[in-house]
Coordinates of C-alpha atoms in Angstrom, one line a residue:
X1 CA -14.4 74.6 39.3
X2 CA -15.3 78.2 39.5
X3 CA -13.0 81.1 40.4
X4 CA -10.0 78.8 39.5
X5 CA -7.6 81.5 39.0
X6 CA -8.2 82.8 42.7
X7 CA -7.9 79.4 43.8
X8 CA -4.6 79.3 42.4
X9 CA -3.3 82.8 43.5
X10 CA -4.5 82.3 46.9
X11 CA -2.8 78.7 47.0
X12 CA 0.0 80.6 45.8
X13 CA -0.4 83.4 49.0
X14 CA 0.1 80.9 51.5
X15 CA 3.2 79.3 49.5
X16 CA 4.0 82.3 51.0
X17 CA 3.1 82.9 54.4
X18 CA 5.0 79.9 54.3
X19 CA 8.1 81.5 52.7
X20 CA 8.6 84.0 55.5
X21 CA 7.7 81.7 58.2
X22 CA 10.8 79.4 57.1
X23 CA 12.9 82.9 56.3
X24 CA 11.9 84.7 59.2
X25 CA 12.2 81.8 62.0
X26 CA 16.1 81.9 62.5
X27 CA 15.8 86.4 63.7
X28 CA 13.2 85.3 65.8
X29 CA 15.1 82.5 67.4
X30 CA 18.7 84.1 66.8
X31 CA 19.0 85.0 70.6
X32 CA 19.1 81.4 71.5
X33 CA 20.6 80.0 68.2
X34 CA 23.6 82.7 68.6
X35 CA 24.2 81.4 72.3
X36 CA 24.0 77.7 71.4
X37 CA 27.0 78.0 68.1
X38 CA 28.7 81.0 69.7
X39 CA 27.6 83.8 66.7
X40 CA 27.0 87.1 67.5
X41 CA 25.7 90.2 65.6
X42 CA 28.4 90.1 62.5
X43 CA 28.0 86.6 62.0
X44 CA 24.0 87.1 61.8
X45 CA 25.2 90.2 59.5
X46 CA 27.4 87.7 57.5
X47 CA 24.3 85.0 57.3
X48 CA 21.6 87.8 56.5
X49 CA 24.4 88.5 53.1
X50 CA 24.8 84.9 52.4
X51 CA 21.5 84.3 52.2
X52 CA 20.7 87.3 50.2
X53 CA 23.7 86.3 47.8
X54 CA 21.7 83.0 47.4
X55 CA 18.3 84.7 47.1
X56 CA 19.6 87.2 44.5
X57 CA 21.0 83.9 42.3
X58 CA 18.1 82.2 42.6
X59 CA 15.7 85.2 41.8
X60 CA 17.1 85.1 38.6
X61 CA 17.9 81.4 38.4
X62 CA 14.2 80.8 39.0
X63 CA 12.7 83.4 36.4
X64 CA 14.2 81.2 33.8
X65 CA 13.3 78.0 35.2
X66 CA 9.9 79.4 35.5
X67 CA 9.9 80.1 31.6
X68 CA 11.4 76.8 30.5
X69 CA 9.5 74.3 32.6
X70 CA 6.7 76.0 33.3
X71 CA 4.5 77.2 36.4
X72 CA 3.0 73.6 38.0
X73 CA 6.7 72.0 38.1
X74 CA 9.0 75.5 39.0
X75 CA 6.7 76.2 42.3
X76 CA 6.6 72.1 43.1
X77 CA 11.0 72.6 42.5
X78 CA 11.2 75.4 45.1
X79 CA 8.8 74.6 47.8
X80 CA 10.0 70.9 48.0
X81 CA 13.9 72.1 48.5
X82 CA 13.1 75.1 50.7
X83 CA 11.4 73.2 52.8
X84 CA 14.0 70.2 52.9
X85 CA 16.6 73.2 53.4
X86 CA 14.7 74.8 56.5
X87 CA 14.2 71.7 58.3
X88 CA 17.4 70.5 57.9
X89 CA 18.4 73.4 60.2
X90 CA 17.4 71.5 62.9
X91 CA 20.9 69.9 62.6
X92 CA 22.8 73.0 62.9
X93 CA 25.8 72.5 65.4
X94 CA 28.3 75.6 63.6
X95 CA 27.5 78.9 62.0
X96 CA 29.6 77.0 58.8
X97 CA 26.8 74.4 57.9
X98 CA 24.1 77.2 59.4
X99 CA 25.8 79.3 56.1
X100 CA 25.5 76.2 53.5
X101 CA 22.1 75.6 54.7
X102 CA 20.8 79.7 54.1
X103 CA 22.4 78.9 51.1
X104 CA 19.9 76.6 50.0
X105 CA 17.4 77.9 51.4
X106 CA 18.2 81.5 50.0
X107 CA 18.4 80.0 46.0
X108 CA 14.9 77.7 46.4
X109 CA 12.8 80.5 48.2
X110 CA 13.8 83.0 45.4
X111 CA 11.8 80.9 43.0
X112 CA 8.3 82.0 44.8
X113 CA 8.4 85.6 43.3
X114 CA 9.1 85.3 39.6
X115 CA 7.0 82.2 40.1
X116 CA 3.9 84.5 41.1
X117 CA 4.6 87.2 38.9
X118 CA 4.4 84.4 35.8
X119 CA 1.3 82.9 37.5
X120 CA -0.7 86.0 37.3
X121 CA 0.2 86.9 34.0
X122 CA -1.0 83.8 33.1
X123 CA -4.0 84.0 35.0
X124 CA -5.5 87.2 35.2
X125 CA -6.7 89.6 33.2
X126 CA -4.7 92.8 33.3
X127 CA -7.5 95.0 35.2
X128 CA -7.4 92.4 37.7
X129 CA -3.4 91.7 37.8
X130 CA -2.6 93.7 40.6
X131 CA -5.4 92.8 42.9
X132 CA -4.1 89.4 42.1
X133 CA -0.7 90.8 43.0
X134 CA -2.5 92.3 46.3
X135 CA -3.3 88.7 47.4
X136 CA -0.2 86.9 46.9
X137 CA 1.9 90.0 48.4
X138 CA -0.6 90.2 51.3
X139 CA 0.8 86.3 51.7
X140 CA 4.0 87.7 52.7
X141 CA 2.7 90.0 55.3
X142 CA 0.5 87.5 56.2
X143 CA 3.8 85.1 56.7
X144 CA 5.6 88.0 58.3
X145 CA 2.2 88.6 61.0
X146 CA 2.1 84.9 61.9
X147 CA 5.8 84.0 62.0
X148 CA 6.9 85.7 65.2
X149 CA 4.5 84.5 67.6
X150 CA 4.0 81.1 65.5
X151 CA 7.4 80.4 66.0
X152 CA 8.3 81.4 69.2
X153 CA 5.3 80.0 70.6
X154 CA 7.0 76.4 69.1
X155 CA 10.1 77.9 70.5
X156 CA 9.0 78.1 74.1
X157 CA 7.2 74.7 73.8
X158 CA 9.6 72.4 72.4
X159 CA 13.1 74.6 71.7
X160 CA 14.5 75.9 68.6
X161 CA 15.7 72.3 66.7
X162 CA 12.3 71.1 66.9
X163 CA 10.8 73.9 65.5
X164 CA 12.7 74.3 62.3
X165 CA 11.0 70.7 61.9
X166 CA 8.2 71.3 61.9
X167 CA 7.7 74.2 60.2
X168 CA 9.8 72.2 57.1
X169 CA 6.7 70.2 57.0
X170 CA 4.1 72.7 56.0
X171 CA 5.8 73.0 52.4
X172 CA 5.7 69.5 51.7
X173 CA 1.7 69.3 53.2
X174 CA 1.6 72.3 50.4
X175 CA 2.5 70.3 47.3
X176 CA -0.3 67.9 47.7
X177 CA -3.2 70.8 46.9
X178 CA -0.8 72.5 44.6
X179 CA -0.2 69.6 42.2
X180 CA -3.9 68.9 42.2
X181 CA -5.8 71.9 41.6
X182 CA -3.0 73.1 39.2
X183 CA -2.7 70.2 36.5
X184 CA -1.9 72.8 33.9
X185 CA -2.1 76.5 32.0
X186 CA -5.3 78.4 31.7
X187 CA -5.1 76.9 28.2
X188 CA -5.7 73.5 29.1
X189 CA -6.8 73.3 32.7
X190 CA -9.5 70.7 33.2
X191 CA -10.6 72.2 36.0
X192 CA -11.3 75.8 34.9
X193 CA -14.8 76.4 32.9
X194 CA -15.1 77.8 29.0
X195 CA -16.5 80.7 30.9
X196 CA -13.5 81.4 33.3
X197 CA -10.9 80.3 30.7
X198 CA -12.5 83.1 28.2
X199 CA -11.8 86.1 31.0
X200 CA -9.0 85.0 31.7
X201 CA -7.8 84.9 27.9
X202 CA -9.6 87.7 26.8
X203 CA -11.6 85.4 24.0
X204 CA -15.1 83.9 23.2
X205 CA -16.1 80.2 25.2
X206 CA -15.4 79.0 21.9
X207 CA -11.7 80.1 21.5
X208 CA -9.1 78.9 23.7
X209 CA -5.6 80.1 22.7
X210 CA -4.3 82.7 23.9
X211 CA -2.8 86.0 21.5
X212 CA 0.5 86.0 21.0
X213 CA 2.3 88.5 22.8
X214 CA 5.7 90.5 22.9
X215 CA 8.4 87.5 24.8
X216 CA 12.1 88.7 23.7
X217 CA 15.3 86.7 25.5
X218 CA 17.1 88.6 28.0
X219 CA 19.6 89.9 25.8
X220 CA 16.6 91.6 24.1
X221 CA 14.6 92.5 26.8
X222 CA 17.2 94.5 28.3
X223 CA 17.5 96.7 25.5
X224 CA 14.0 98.6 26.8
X225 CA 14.6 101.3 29.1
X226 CA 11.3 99.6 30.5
X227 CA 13.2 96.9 31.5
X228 CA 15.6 99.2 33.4
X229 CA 12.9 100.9 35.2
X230 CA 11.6 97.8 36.8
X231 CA 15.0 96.7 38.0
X232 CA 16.6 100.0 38.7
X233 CA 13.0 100.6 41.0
X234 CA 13.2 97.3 42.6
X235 CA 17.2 97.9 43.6
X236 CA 16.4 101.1 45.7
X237 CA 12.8 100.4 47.1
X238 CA 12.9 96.8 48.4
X239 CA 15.7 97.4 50.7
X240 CA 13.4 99.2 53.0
X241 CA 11.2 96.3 53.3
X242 CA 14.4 93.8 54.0
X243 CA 15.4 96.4 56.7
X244 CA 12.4 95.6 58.6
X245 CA 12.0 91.8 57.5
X246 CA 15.7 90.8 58.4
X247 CA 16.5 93.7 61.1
X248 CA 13.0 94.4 63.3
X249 CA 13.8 91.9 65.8
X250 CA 17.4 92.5 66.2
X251 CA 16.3 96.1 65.8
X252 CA 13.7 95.2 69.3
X253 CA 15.6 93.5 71.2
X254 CA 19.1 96.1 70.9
X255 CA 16.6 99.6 71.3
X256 CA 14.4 98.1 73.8
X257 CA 15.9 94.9 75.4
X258 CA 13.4 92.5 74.5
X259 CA 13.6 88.7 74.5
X260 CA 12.1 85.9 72.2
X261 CA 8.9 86.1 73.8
X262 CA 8.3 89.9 73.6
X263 CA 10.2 90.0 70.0
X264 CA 7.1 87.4 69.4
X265 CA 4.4 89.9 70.9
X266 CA 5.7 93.0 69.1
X267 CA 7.3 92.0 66.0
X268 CA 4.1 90.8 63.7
X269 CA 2.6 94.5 63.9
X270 CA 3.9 96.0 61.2
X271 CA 3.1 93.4 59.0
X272 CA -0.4 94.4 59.4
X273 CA 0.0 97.5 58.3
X274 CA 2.1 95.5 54.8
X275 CA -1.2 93.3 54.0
X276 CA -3.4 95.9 54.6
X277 CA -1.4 98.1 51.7
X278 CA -1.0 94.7 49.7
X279 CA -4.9 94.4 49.1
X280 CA -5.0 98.1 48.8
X281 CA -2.5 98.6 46.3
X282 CA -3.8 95.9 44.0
X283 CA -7.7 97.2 44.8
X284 CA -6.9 101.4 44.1
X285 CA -5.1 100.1 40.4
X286 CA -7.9 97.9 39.5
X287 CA -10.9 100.4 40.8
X288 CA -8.8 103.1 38.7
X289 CA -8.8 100.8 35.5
X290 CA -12.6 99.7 36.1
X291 CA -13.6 103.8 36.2
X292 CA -12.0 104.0 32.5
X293 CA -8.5 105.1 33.7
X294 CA -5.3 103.9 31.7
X295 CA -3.1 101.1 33.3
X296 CA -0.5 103.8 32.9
X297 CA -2.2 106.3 35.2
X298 CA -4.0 103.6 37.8
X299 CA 0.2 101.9 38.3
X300 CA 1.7 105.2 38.1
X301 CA -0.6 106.3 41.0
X302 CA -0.7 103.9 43.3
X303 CA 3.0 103.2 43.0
X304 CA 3.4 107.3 43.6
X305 CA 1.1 107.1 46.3
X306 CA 2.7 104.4 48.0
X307 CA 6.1 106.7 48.4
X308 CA 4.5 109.5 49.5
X309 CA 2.9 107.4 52.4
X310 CA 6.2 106.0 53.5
X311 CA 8.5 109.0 54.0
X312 CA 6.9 111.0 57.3
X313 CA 6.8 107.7 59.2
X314 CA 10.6 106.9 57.7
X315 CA 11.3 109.6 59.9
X316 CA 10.0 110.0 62.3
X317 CA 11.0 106.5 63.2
X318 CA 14.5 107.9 63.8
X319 CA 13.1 109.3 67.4
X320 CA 10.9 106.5 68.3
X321 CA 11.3 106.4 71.9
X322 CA 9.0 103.4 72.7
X323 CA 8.5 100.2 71.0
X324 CA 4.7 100.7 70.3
X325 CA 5.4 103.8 68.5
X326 CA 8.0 102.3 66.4
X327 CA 5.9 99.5 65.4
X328 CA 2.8 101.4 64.6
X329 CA 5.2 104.3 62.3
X330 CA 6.6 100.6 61.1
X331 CA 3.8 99.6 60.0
X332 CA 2.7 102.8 57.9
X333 CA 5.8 102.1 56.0
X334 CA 5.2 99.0 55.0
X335 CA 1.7 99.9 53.6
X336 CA 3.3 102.1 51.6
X337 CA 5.8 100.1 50.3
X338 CA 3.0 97.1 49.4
X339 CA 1.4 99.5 48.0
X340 CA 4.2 100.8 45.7
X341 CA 5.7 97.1 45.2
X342 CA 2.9 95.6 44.4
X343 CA 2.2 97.4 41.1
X344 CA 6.1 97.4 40.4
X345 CA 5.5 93.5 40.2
X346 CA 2.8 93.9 37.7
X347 CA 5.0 95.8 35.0
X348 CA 6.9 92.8 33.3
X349 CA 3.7 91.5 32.4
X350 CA 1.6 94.8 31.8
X351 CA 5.0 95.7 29.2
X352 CA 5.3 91.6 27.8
X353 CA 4.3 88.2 27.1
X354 CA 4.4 85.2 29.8
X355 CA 7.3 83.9 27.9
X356 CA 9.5 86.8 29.4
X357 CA 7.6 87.6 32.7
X358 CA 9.2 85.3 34.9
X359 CA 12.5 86.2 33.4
X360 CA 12.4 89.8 34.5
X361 CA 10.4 89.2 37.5
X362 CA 13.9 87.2 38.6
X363 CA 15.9 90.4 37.2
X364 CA 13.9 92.7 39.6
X365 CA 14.6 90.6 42.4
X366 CA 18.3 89.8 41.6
X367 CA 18.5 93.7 41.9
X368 CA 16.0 94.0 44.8
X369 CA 18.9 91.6 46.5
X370 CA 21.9 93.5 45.2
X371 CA 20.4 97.0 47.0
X372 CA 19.6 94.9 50.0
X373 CA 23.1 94.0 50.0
X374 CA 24.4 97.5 50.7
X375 CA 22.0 98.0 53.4
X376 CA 22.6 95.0 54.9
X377 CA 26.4 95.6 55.7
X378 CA 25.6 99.1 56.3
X379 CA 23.1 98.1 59.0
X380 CA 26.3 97.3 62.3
X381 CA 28.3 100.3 61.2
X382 CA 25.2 103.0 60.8
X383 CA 23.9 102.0 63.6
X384 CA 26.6 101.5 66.6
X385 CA 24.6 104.1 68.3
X386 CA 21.0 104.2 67.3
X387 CA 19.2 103.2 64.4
X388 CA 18.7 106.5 63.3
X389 CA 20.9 106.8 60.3
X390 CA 19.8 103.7 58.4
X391 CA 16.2 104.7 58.7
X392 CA 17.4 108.1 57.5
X393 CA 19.0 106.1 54.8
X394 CA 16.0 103.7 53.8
X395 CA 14.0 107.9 53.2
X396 CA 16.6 108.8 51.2
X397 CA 15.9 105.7 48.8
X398 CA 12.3 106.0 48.4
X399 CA 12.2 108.7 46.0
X400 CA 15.1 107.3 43.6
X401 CA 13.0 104.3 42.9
X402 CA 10.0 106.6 42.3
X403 CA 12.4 108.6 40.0
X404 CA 12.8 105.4 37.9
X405 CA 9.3 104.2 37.6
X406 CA 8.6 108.3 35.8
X407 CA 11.9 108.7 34.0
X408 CA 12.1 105.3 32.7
X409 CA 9.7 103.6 32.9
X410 CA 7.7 105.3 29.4
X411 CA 4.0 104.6 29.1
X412 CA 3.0 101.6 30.6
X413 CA 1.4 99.3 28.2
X414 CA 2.3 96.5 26.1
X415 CA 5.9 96.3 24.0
X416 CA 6.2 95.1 20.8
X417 CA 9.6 95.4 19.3
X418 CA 12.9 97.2 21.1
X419 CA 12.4 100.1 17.9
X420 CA 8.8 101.6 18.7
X421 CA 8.3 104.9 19.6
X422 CA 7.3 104.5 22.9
X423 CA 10.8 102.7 23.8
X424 CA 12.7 105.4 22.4
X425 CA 10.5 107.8 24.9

């Protein structure tokens, strides 16, 4: 087959549209879940941290999984439960068993992101990694567009139980092209042609092992300030996107008094603005590369870029005073934050080997989680009155994780032992 590796990063994309369908169904629907169990804002405060809890556990779980049993079996592990996990919500009758089950939920979903950052190192040449990137994070917004109105269009037609069914099913419908098309590693993929395998390996047609690279154990790995950079960068910046994934319907429906259906009409906009930054992020890094640029200069500048764009809007989204305003300023934020994020999520493998990638993938996002955390409990106190001070708040983070990407983050190329030159800066 030809263009195997986009085949597989694109099945990979709507693993997760699919992911934020499943994560995103219960804020749509928590107007009439809440009523139903008798929850109210805290408890959706207290499932939003359990879940994260979960999510951060598994983010890390999963990087290692990803590393010991390899790609085709971790991404057939964590679709399969997620999607038992989200259907199984259709059972819910307390906010106790609706807790266990975003537990489950939270730990199998993880596995998606160090999965995809593994899958393109192992895919994709390095010019072509954050394109690659682009596609699978434009999944996500692509997840986020589609799950309001998808899912409270099933709401309105056959009620929140039945819909948590049936949108359990579209994971398992997933495995079926998954395990087919991705029998194994570029390496020794029948599917993919000499001439595929070769760009993707960097080799001649008549090679077919790829050069051994940089792969130290965690212990290791965390001795590069590198390392640090990615998850320092991660901790501060991906709370902004959580703040809008977990809190913009809430966020609708407390400033503006809207119901499911409106939530449904309104809420997907932003999201627009996220893929468009996704595809743009990953295409600006690349076209840098192709000109003759340094990986170092084309990551460095699109990650920089991406800030920039998201603070005016940041703020100026504290005086929004009408919900088409707020989602269109929405929306420029969260093309600057794909933007940013998307190249973040190239560095473990533009520094290392596949045999670490996945592993500090997971560490990003265990940190990602842990500064999602703060924000998340933060979110009923700051904003009693208006939502003013955590957007203030998310502004205030943007430039920290830029200040971690420059200060330790060293050249960005590949590592070779926790002594060079280039580690010790």
């Amino acid at each position: 087959m030809r263009n195997l590796r986009w085949m597989v990063i694109g099945l990979i994309g709507l693993a997760t549209v699919i992911n934020y369908i499943d994560r995103n169904a219960l804020a749509v629907m928590w107007p009439a879940v809440s009523k139903e169990i008798g929850a109210d804002k805290s408890d959706y405060a207290l499932l939003v941290t359990v879940f994260m809890l979960a999510y951060a556990f598994g983010q890390s779980a999963f990087g290692k999984i990803f590393d010991v049993i390899g790609t085709r079996l971790g991404f057939a592990v964590s679709i399969l439960f997620w999607s038992l996990s989200i259907g199984a919500h259709a059972l819910v009758r307390s906010l106790g068993l609706l807790a266990l089950l975003r537990v489950t939920l939270g730990i199998s979903e993880a596995g998606n992101w160090p999965g995809a950052a593994k899958a393109n190192a192992l895919w994709f040449p390095q010019k072509e990694r954050a394109l690659a990137q682009g596609v699978f994070n434009a999944g996500a917004s692509l997840g986020a567009i589609v799950s309001a109105p998808l899912v409270a269009l099933l709401f309105t037609a056959f009620g929140w139980r039945a819909t948590f069914l049936a949108i359990g099913v579209l994971g398992l419908l997933w495995l079926v092209p998954w395990l087919f098309l991705y029998r194994a590693d570029p390496e020794s993929n029948p599917w993919l042609t000499s001439a595929e395998r070769a760009h993707i390996l960097g080799l001649s047609e008549t090679e077919a092992v790829r050069p051994t690279g940089y792969a130290p154990g965690w212990a290791q790995m965390l001795r590069h300030r590198q390392s640090w950079a990615i998850i320092a960068s991660r901790f501060f910046l991906d709370p902004v996107w959580w703040l809008f994934v977990s809190w913009l319907p809430i966020y609708l429906a407390e400033t503006f008094g809207f119901d499911v259906q409106q939530i449904g009409l309104f809420a997907w906009v932003p999201f627009v603005g996220a893929m468009a930054g996704s595809l743009t992020g990953g295409w600006l890094s690349g076209a840098l590369i192709a000109r003759g640029r340094s990986v170092n200069f084309a990551r460095k500048c699109a990650i920089t870029l991406g800030g920039l764009i998201m603070l005016p809007p940041l703020l100026l989204t504290m005086h929004a005073a009408s919900p088409l305003y707020a989602v269109l300023l929405i929306a420029v934020i969260l093309f600057g934050f794909q933007m940013a994020i998307n190249n973040i999520q190239t560095l473990p493998a533009d520094y290392f080997a596949g045999g670490t990638v996945g592993s500090l993938a997971g560490l990003g996002g265990t940190a990602a989680v842990a500064g999602t955390l703060v924000t998340t409990w933060l979110v009923p106190v700051m904003t009693k009155a208006s939502y003013a001070p955590i957007f203030a708040l998310a502004a205030a983070l943007v430039p920290l994780s830029l200040l971690c990407i420059w200060l330790l983050g060293g050249r960005i190329a590949p590592l070779t032992s926790p002594n060079t030159i280039q580690d010790k800066g």
